[in-house]
């Protein structure tokens, strides 16, 4: 399917085109794969509001609490490309099930942690399991559902649950911590992993690259080490700023290792990442759109949380309700996004969604120090609806036209973009919220820069994908 062409119809002239219905088995497969993605998205946010209580219970310092987030982010982002390629070579189903088992066991370890070390070990293993689940789940989805209306629908549901999981996690985290304690948030993830692990083996078929080429060890080492260094630097900078020696050293090391990775891949006989794929305009510009929509939306949620609780003095529960509305609106958008893509094409949907996201973020500049909760709820909800459209359309753009044997690689790039986007936005812009004097002034500065970056990206992605379409014709 062309990225800017409505979904073709097999109906006769004059008939109304309807997407093919999914079989019962296909629906169950979609449920299992989406449940796994939702579970990982939930893990990103469910613990956030529980961190102060957790810290007191386990005797963790403020810097230790920051590591509760970083310990998950490091392996979950750093090993995505490697695991995506291993799945292509040795079996996506096998690695998906292994990742679920690791994630479930790690969640149990975190649930019953007896001290900081055991808890952080659990979080790191959760991240490692997530790094296996996310790319294999996505590649299983794109190889199970054929390109066209079925894949559009499947990606739409998956993208909706990915976005919904992040916002639902914030609401659930507060409620569960207040009623059942922080350990219940980790226990919930363990139960979810067990349920998916029980259902998945009987539904999923094995798939892998037919030729099993050699694994690119130098490429795997450089990209994994580079991503680990980069994520560590940006995650640490979110807490302490960019002035620390460890932040600067790991930031430079990460950039150097990723540059070395590109050099290694250009000479490898069986590269981990196909540079011709990275040179595809749909892959390059699609992933840019994904990186911007994820990083800028996560930053908005971060600074709005500060604004609502520190400036307007709302409670954590009231703040959670606002983000609950946002999640509900995202779910509504997800039901229509694939239909919109079928009518106007993925390219127009991505560009239009980015423009909408940027404009509604700009509308948040109307908030004040005495009031603004209603404006914040409305604008962030509408921005999130556009954000959901961008998530679904960019994933479709990047994976469309890619052979099945390279779907693990393509979806690995998609999910790496997601994880890096969720990681880099807050340290790059969020720090402005606390360095501009009054917190309210800092929040407005972040929102203004955020909106500008999204709008500029929309223009660049639109031009880049338009050029791609012209060259394909």
mmCIF file with all atom_site columns, N, CA, C and O in Angstrom, residues 103-124:
data_model
loop_
_atom_site.group_PDB
_atom_site.id
_atom_site.type_symbol
_atom_site.label_atom_id
_atom_site.label_alt_id
_atom_site.label_comp_id
_atom_site.label_asym_id
_atom_site.label_entity_id
_atom_site.label_seq_id
_atom_site.pdbx_PDB_ins_code
_atom_site.Cartn_x
_atom_site.Cartn_y
_atom_site.Cartn_z
_atom_site.occupancy
_atom_site.B_iso_or_equiv
_atom_site.pdbx_formal_charge
_atom_site.auth_seq_id
_atom_site.auth_comp_id
_atom_site.auth_asym_id
_atom_site.auth_atom_id
_atom_site.pdbx_PDB_model_num
ATOM 1  N N  . UNK A 1 103 ? 10.060 -10.727 32.036 1.00 0.00 ? 103 UNK A N  1
ATOM 2  C CA . UNK A 1 103 ? 9.316  -9.572  32.551 1.00 0.00 ? 103 UNK A CA 1
ATOM 3  C C  . UNK A 1 103 ? 8.475  -9.974  33.759 1.00 0.00 ? 103 UNK A C  1
ATOM 4  O O  . UNK A 1 103 ? 8.432  -9.256  34.769 1.00 0.00 ? 103 UNK A O  1
ATOM 5  N N  . UNK A 1 104 ? 7.791  -11.115 33.666 1.00 0.00 ? 104 UNK A N  1
ATOM 6  C CA . UNK A 1 104 ? 6.959  -11.558 34.775 1.00 0.00 ? 104 UNK A CA 1
ATOM 7  C C  . UNK A 1 104 ? 7.772  -11.869 36.021 1.00 0.00 ? 104 UNK A C  1
ATOM 8  O O  . UNK A 1 104 ? 7.411  -11.468 37.139 1.00 0.00 ? 104 UNK A O  1
ATOM 9  N N  . UNK A 1 105 ? 8.899  -12.603 35.842 1.00 0.00 ? 105 UNK A N  1
ATOM 10 C CA . UNK A 1 105 ? 9.755  -12.933 36.982 1.00 0.00 ? 105 UNK A CA 1
ATOM 11 C C  . UNK A 1 105 ? 10.351 -11.675 37.599 1.00 0.00 ? 105 UNK A C  1
ATOM 12 O O  . UNK A 1 105 ? 10.445 -11.549 38.832 1.00 0.00 ? 105 UNK A O  1
ATOM 13 N N  . UNK A 1 106 ? 10.763 -10.735 36.749 1.00 0.00 ? 106 UNK A N  1
ATOM 14 C CA . UNK A 1 106 ? 11.338 -9.483  37.235 1.00 0.00 ? 106 UNK A CA 1
ATOM 15 C C  . UNK A 1 106 ? 10.310 -8.666  38.014 1.00 0.00 ? 106 UNK A C  1
ATOM 16 O O  . UNK A 1 106 ? 10.631 -8.028  39.028 1.00 0.00 ? 106 UNK A O  1
ATOM 17 N N  . UNK A 1 107 ? 9.049  -8.677  37.561 1.00 0.00 ? 107 UNK A N  1
ATOM 18 C CA . UNK A 1 107 ? 7.991  -7.954  38.268 1.00 0.00 ? 107 UNK A CA 1
ATOM 19 C C  . UNK A 1 107 ? 7.745  -8.556  39.645 1.00 0.00 ? 107 UNK A C  1
ATOM 20 O O  . UNK A 1 107 ? 7.496  -7.832  40.619 1.00 0.00 ? 107 UNK A O  1
ATOM 21 N N  . UNK A 1 108 ? 7.834  -9.881  39.741 1.00 0.00 ? 108 UNK A N  1
ATOM 22 C CA . UNK A 1 108 ? 7.710  -10.530 41.051 1.00 0.00 ? 108 UNK A CA 1
ATOM 23 C C  . UNK A 1 108 ? 8.862  -10.136 41.970 1.00 0.00 ? 108 UNK A C  1
ATOM 24 O O  . UNK A 1 108 ? 8.663  -9.875  43.166 1.00 0.00 ? 108 UNK A O  1
ATOM 25 N N  . UNK A 1 109 ? 10.084 -10.086 41.403 1.00 0.00 ? 109 UNK A N  1
ATOM 26 C CA . UNK A 1 109 ? 11.239 -9.669  42.190 1.00 0.00 ? 109 UNK A CA 1
ATOM 27 C C  . UNK A 1 109 ? 11.051 -8.248  42.712 1.00 0.00 ? 109 UNK A C  1
ATOM 28 O O  . UNK A 1 109 ? 11.320 -7.957  43.892 1.00 0.00 ? 109 UNK A O  1
ATOM 29 N N  . UNK A 1 110 ? 10.560 -7.343  41.855 1.00 0.00 ? 110 UNK A N  1
ATOM 30 C CA . UNK A 1 110 ? 10.325 -5.965  42.278 1.00 0.00 ? 110 UNK A CA 1
ATOM 31 C C  . UNK A 1 110 ? 9.194  -5.884  43.303 1.00 0.00 ? 110 UNK A C  1
ATOM 32 O O  . UNK A 1 110 ? 9.236  -5.068  44.229 1.00 0.00 ? 110 UNK A O  1
ATOM 33 N N  . UNK A 1 111 ? 8.189  -6.741  43.158 1.00 0.00 ? 111 UNK A N  1
ATOM 34 C CA . UNK A 1 111 ? 7.064  -6.749  44.100 1.00 0.00 ? 111 UNK A CA 1
ATOM 35 C C  . UNK A 1 111 ? 7.521  -7.106  45.508 1.00 0.00 ? 111 UNK A C  1
ATOM 36 O O  . UNK A 1 111 ? 7.105  -6.478  46.489 1.00 0.00 ? 111 UNK A O  1
ATOM 37 N N  . UNK A 1 112 ? 8.387  -8.100  45.605 1.00 0.00 ? 112 UNK A N  1
ATOM 38 C CA . UNK A 1 112 ? 8.823  -8.587  46.919 1.00 0.00 ? 112 UNK A CA 1
ATOM 39 C C  . UNK A 1 112 ? 10.234 -8.117  47.281 1.00 0.00 ? 112 UNK A C  1
ATOM 40 O O  . UNK A 1 112 ? 10.891 -8.729  48.130 1.00 0.00 ? 112 UNK A O  1
ATOM 41 N N  . UNK A 1 113 ? 10.669 -7.027  46.659 1.00 0.00 ? 113 UNK A N  1
ATOM 42 C CA . UNK A 1 113 ? 12.030 -6.514  46.906 1.00 0.00 ? 113 UNK A CA 1
ATOM 43 C C  . UNK A 1 113 ? 12.229 -6.234  48.400 1.00 0.00 ? 113 UNK A C  1
ATOM 44 O O  . UNK A 1 113 ? 11.359 -5.675  49.066 1.00 0.00 ? 113 UNK A O  1
ATOM 45 N N  . UNK A 1 114 ? 13.390 -6.616  48.917 1.00 0.00 ? 114 UNK A N  1
ATOM 46 C CA . UNK A 1 114 ? 13.699 -6.431  50.340 1.00 0.00 ? 114 UNK A CA 1
ATOM 47 C C  . UNK A 1 114 ? 14.665 -5.271  50.579 1.00 0.00 ? 114 UNK A C  1
ATOM 48 O O  . UNK A 1 114 ? 15.028 -4.974  51.704 1.00 0.00 ? 114 UNK A O  1
ATOM 49 N N  . UNK A 1 115 ? 15.074 -4.614  49.477 1.00 0.00 ? 115 UNK A N  1
ATOM 50 C CA . UNK A 1 115 ? 15.978 -3.481  49.608 1.00 0.00 ? 115 UNK A CA 1
ATOM 51 C C  . UNK A 1 115 ? 16.194 -2.818  48.269 1.00 0.00 ? 115 UNK A C  1
ATOM 52 O O  . UNK A 1 115 ? 15.694 -3.300  47.237 1.00 0.00 ? 115 UNK A O  1
ATOM 53 N N  . UNK A 1 116 ? 16.932 -1.709  48.238 1.00 0.00 ? 116 UNK A N  1
ATOM 54 C CA . UNK A 1 116 ? 17.164 -0.995  46.981 1.00 0.00 ? 116 UNK A CA 1
ATOM 55 C C  . UNK A 1 116 ? 17.790 -1.858  45.893 1.00 0.00 ? 116 UNK A C  1
ATOM 56 O O  . UNK A 1 116 ? 17.382 -1.795  44.729 1.00 0.00 ? 116 UNK A O  1
ATOM 57 N N  . UNK A 1 117 ? 18.797 -2.675  46.241 1.00 0.00 ? 117 UNK A N  1
ATOM 58 C CA . UNK A 1 117 ? 19.504 -3.456  45.228 1.00 0.00 ? 117 UNK A CA 1
ATOM 59 C C  . UNK A 1 117 ? 18.573 -4.456  44.543 1.00 0.00 ? 117 UNK A C  1
ATOM 60 O O  . UNK A 1 117 ? 18.573 -4.583  43.310 1.00 0.00 ? 117 UNK A O  1
ATOM 61 N N  . UNK A 1 118 ? 17.767 -5.173  45.324 1.00 0.00 ? 118 UNK A N  1
ATOM 62 C CA . UNK A 1 118 ? 16.860 -6.162  44.727 1.00 0.00 ? 118 UNK A CA 1
ATOM 63 C C  . UNK A 1 118 ? 15.775 -5.482  43.898 1.00 0.00 ? 118 UNK A C  1
ATOM 64 O O  . UNK A 1 118 ? 15.381 -5.992  42.833 1.00 0.00 ? 118 UNK A O  1
ATOM 65 N N  . UNK A 1 119 ? 15.300 -4.321  44.347 1.00 0.00 ? 119 UNK A N  1
ATOM 66 C CA . UNK A 1 119 ? 14.283 -3.608  43.577 1.00 0.00 ? 119 UNK A CA 1
ATOM 67 C C  . UNK A 1 119 ? 14.846 -3.122  42.244 1.00 0.00 ? 119 UNK A C  1
ATOM 68 O O  . UNK A 1 119 ? 14.224 -3.294  41.192 1.00 0.00 ? 119 UNK A O  1
ATOM 69 N N  . UNK A 1 120 ? 16.031 -2.513  42.264 1.00 0.00 ? 120 UNK A N  1
ATOM 70 C CA . UNK A 1 120 ? 16.635 -2.018  41.032 1.00 0.00 ? 120 UNK A CA 1
ATOM 71 C C  . UNK A 1 120 ? 16.985 -3.170  40.086 1.00 0.00 ? 120 UNK A C  1
ATOM 72 O O  . UNK A 1 120 ? 16.894 -3.021  38.861 1.00 0.00 ? 120 UNK A O  1
ATOM 73 N N  . UNK A 1 121 ? 17.391 -4.315  40.641 1.00 0.00 ? 121 UNK A N  1
ATOM 74 C CA . UNK A 1 121 ? 17.647 -5.485  39.804 1.00 0.00 ? 121 UNK A CA 1
ATOM 75 C C  . UNK A 1 121 ? 16.366 -5.924  39.100 1.00 0.00 ? 121 UNK A C  1
ATOM 76 O O  . UNK A 1 121 ? 16.368 -6.265  37.906 1.00 0.00 ? 121 UNK A O  1
ATOM 77 N N  . UNK A 1 122 ? 15.249 -5.900  39.836 1.00 0.00 ? 122 UNK A N  1
ATOM 78 C CA . UNK A 1 122 ? 13.966 -6.233  39.240 1.00 0.00 ? 122 UNK A CA 1
ATOM 79 C C  . UNK A 1 122 ? 13.583 -5.277  38.132 1.00 0.00 ? 122 UNK A C  1
ATOM 80 O O  . UNK A 1 122 ? 13.111 -5.688  37.066 1.00 0.00 ? 122 UNK A O  1
ATOM 81 N N  . UNK A 1 123 ? 13.798 -3.982  38.362 1.00 0.00 ? 123 UNK A N  1
ATOM 82 C CA . UNK A 1 123 ? 13.480 -2.983  37.346 1.00 0.00 ? 123 UNK A CA 1
ATOM 83 C C  . UNK A 1 123 ? 14.342 -3.162  36.094 1.00 0.00 ? 123 UNK A C  1
ATOM 84 O O  . UNK A 1 123 ? 13.849 -3.038  34.963 1.00 0.00 ? 123 UNK A O  1
ATOM 85 N N  . UNK A 1 124 ? 15.630 -3.454  36.274 1.00 0.00 ? 124 UNK A N  1
ATOM 86 C CA . UNK A 1 124 ? 16.518 -3.648  35.127 1.00 0.00 ? 124 UNK A CA 1
ATOM 87 C C  . UNK A 1 124 ? 16.095 -4.869  34.321 1.00 0.00 ? 124 UNK A C  1
ATOM 88 O O  . UNK A 1 124 ? 16.070 -4.847  33.080 1.00 0.00 ? 124 UNK A O  1
#
